[in-house]
PDB file of C-alpha atoms in Angstrom:
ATOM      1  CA  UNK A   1      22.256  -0.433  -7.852  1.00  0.00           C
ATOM      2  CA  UNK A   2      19.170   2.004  -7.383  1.00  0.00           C
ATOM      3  CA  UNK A   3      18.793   3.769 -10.732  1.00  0.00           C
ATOM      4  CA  UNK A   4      15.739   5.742 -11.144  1.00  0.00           C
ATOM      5  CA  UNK A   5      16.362   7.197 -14.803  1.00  0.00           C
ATOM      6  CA  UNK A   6      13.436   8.969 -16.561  1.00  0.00           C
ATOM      7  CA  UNK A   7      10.627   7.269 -17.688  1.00  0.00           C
ATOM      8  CA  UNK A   8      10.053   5.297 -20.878  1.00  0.00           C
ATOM      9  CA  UNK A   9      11.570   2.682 -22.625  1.00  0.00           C
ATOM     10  CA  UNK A  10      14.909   0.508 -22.361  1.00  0.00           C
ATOM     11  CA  UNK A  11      14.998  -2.218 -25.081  1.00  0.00           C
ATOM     12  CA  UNK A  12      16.373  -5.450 -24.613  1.00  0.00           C
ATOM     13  CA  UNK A  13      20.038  -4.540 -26.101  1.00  0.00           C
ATOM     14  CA  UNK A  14      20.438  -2.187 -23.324  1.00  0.00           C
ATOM     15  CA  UNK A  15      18.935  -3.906 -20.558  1.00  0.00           C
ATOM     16  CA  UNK A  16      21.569  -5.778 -17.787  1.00  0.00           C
ATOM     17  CA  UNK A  17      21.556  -8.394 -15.038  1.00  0.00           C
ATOM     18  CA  UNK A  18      21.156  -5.542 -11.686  1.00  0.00           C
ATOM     19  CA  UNK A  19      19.141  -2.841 -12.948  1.00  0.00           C
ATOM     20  CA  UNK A  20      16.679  -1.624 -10.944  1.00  0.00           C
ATOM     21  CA  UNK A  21      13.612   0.458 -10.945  1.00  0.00           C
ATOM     22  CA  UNK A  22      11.464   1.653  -8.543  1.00  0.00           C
ATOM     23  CA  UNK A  23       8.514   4.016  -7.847  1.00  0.00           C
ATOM     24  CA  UNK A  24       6.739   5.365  -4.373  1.00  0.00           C
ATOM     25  CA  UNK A  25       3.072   6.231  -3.839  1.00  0.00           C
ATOM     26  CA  UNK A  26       0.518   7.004  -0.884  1.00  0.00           C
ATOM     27  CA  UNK A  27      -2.417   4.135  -1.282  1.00  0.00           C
ATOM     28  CA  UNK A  28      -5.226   6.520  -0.447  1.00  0.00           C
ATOM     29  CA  UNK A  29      -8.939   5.981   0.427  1.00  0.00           C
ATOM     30  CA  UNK A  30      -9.466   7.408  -2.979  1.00  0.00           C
ATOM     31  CA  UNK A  31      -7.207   4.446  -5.169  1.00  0.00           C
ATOM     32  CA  UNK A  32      -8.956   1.503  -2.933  1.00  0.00           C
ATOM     33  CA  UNK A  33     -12.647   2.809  -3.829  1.00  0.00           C
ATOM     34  CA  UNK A  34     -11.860   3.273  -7.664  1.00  0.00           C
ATOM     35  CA  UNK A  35     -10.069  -0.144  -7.228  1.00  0.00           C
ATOM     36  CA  UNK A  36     -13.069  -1.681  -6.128  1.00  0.00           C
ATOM     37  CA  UNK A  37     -15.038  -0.215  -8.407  1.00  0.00           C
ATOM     38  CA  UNK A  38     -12.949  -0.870 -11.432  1.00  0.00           C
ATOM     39  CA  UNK A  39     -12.171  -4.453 -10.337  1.00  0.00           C
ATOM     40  CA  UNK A  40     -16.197  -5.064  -8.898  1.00  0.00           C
ATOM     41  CA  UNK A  41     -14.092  -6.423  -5.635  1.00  0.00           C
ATOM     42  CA  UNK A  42     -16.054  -5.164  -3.126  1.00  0.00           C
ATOM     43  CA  UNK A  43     -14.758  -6.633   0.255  1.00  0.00           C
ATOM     44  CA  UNK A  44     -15.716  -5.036   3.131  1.00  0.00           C
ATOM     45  CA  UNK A  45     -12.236  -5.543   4.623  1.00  0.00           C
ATOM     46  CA  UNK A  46     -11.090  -3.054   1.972  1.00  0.00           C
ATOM     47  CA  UNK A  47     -13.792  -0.321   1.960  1.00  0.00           C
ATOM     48  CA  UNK A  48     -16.087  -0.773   5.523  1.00  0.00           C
ATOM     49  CA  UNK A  49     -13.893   0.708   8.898  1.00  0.00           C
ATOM     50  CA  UNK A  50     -16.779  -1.298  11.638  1.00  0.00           C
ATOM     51  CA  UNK A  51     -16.175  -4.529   9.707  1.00  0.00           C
ATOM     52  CA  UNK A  52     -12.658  -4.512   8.881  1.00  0.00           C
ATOM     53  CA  UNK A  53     -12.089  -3.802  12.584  1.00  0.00           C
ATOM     54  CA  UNK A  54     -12.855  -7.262  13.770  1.00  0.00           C
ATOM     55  CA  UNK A  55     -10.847  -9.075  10.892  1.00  0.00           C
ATOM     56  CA  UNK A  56      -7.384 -10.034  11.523  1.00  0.00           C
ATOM     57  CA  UNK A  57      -6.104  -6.880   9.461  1.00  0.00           C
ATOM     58  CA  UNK A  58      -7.882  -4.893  12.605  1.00  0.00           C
ATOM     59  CA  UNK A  59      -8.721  -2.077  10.014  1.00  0.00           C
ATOM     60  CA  UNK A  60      -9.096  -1.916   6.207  1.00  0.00           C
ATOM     61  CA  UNK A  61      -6.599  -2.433   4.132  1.00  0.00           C
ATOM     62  CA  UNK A  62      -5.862  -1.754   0.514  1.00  0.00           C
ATOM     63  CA  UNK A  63      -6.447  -4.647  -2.081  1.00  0.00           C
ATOM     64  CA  UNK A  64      -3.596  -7.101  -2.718  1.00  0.00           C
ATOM     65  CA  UNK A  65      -4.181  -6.557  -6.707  1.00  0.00           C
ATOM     66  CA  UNK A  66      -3.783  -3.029  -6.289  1.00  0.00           C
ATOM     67  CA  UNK A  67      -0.250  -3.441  -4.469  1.00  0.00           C
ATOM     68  CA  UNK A  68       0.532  -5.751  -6.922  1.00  0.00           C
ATOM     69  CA  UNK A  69      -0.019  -2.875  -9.566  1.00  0.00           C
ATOM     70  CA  UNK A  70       2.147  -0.971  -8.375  1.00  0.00           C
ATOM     71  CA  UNK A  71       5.003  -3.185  -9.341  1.00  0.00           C
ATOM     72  CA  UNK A  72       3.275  -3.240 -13.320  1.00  0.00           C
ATOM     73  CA  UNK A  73       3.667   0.403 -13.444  1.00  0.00           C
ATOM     74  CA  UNK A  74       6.906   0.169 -13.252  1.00  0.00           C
ATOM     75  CA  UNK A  75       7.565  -2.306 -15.354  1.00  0.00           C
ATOM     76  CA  UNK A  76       5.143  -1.009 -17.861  1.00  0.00           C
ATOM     77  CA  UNK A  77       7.111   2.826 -17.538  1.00  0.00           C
ATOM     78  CA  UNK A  78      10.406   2.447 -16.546  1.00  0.00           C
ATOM     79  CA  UNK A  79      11.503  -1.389 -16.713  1.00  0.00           C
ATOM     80  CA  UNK A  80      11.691  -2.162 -19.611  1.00  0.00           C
ATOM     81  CA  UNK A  81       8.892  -0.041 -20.171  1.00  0.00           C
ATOM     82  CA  UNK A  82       6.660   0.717 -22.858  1.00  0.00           C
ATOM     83  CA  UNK A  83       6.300  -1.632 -25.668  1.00  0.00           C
ATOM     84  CA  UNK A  84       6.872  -4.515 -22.971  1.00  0.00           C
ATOM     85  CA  UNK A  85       4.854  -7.679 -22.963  1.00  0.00           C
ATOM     86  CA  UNK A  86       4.123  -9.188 -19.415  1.00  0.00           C
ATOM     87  CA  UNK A  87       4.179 -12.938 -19.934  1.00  0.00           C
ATOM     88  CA  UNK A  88       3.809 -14.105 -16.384  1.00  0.00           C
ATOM     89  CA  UNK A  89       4.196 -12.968 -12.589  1.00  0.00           C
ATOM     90  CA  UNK A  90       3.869 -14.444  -9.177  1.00  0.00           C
ATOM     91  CA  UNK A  91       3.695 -13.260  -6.123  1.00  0.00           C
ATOM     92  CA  UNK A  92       3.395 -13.988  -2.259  1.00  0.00           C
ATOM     93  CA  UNK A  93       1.753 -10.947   0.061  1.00  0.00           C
ATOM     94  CA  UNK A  94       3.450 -10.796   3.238  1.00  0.00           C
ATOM     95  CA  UNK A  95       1.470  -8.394   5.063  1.00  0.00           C
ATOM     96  CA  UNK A  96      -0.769  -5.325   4.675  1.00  0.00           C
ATOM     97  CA  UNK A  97      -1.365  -2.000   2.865  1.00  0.00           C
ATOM     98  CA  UNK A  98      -3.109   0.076   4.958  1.00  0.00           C
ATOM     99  CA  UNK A  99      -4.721   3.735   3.575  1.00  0.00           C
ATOM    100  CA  UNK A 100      -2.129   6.296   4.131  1.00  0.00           C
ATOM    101  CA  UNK A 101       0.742   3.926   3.464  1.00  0.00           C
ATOM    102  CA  UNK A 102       3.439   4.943   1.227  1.00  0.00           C
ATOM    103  CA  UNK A 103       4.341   1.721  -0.883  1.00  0.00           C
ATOM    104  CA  UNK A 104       7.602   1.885  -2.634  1.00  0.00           C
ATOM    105  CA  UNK A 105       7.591  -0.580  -5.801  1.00  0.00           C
ATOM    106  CA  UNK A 106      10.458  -2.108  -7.260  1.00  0.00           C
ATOM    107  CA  UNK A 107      11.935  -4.586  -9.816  1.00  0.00           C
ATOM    108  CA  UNK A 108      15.377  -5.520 -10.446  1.00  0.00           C
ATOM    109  CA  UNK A 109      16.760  -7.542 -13.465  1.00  0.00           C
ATOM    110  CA  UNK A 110      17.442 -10.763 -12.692  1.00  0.00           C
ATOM    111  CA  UNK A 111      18.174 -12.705 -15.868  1.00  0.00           C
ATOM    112  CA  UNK A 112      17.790 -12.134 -19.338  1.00  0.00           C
ATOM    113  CA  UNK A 113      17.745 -14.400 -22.256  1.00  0.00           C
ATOM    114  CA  UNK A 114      18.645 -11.442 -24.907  1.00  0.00           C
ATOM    115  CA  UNK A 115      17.794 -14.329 -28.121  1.00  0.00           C
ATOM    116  CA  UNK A 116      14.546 -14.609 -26.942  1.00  0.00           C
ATOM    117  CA  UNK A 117      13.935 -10.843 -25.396  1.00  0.00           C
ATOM    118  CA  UNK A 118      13.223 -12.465 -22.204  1.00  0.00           C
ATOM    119  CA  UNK A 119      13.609 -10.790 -18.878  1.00  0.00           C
ATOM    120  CA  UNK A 120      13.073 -12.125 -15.602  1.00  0.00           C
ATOM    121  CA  UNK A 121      12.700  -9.638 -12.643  1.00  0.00           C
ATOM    122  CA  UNK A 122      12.774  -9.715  -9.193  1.00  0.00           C
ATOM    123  CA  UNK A 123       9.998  -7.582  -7.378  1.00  0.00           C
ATOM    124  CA  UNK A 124       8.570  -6.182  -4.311  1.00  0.00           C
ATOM    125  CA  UNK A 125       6.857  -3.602  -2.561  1.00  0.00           C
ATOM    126  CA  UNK A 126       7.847  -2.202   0.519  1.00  0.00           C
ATOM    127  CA  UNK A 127       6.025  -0.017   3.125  1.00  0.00           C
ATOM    128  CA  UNK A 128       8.719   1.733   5.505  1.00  0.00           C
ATOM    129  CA  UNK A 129      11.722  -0.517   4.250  1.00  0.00           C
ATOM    130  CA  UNK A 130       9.300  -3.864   4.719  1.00  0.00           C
ATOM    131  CA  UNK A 131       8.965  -6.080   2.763  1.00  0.00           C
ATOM    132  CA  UNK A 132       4.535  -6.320   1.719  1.00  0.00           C
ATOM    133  CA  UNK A 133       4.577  -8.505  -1.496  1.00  0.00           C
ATOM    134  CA  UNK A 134       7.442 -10.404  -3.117  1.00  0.00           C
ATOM    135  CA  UNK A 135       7.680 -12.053  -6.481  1.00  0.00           C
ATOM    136  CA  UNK A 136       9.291 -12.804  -9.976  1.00  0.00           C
ATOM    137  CA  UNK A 137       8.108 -11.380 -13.435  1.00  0.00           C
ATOM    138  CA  UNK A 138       8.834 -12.489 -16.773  1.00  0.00           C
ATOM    139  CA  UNK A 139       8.566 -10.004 -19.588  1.00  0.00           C
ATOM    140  CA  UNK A 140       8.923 -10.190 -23.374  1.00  0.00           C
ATOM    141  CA  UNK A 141      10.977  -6.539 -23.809  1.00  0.00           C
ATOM    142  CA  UNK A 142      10.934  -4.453 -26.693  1.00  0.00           C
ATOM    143  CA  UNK A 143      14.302  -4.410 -29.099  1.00  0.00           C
ATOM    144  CA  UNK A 144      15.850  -1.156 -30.938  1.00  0.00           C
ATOM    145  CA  UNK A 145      15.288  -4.090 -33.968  1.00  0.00           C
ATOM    146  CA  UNK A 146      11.814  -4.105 -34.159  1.00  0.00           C
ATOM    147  CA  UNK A 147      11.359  -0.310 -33.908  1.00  0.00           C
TER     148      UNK A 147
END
């Protein structure tokens, strides 16, 4: 089920095992340079074209953190949204973001443990329907209780 509602919050009492969220954006030169400024990650592979050329990537690519964010702003707008706690994420990159790219984030509700406000989320980023990063996040949501 691909249900891109509005932004904002959905507390824990409303939240169900198959929801998804999701959100698309163009990486551009612009997002990796303030990324490597904000972060002070300053690889070459991610902001010099002559050496990124004869890496592996063959070009620059975006940083894997910056992917990876992606997949927090959604959580952080949409899923549950705002007022939710990340308390832990992994993740495996499976290839690269390259500038230009249009990465399409995406978490989906896994399991919750609605006693404890605990949601556990499936995620990934694609880049023309492939997968780029996979993982699992585990969030503390908010509750229509505690308002």
């Amino acid at each position: 089920m691909l249900d891109n509602a509005p932004r904002g919050t959905i507390v824990i009492e409303d939240i169900a095992v198959g929801m998804v969220r999701s959100l698309s954006k163009v990486v551009t030169d612009r997002d990796i340079e303030l990324f490597a400024e904000i972060s002070t990650d300053r690889n070459p592979v991610h902001l010099d074209d002559e050496y990124a050329q004869d890496t592996i990537f063959e070009g620059r690519i975006a940083h894997g953190m910056l992917t990876a964010g992606l997949v927090s702003a959604v959580i952080g707008e949409q899923l549950p949204g705002h007022g939710t706690v990340y308390l832990g994420q992994s993740l495996k990159f499976l290839a690269p973001v390259r500038p230009g790219d249009r990465v399409t984030a995406e978490v989906e509700v896994m399991e919750i443990d609605y006693s404890k406000r605990r949601v556990k989320m499936e995620t990934r980023c694609l880049v023309k329907g492939k997968k780029v990063l996979v993982g699992e996040a585990t969030v503390l949501a908010p509750s229509a209780k505690f308002d």
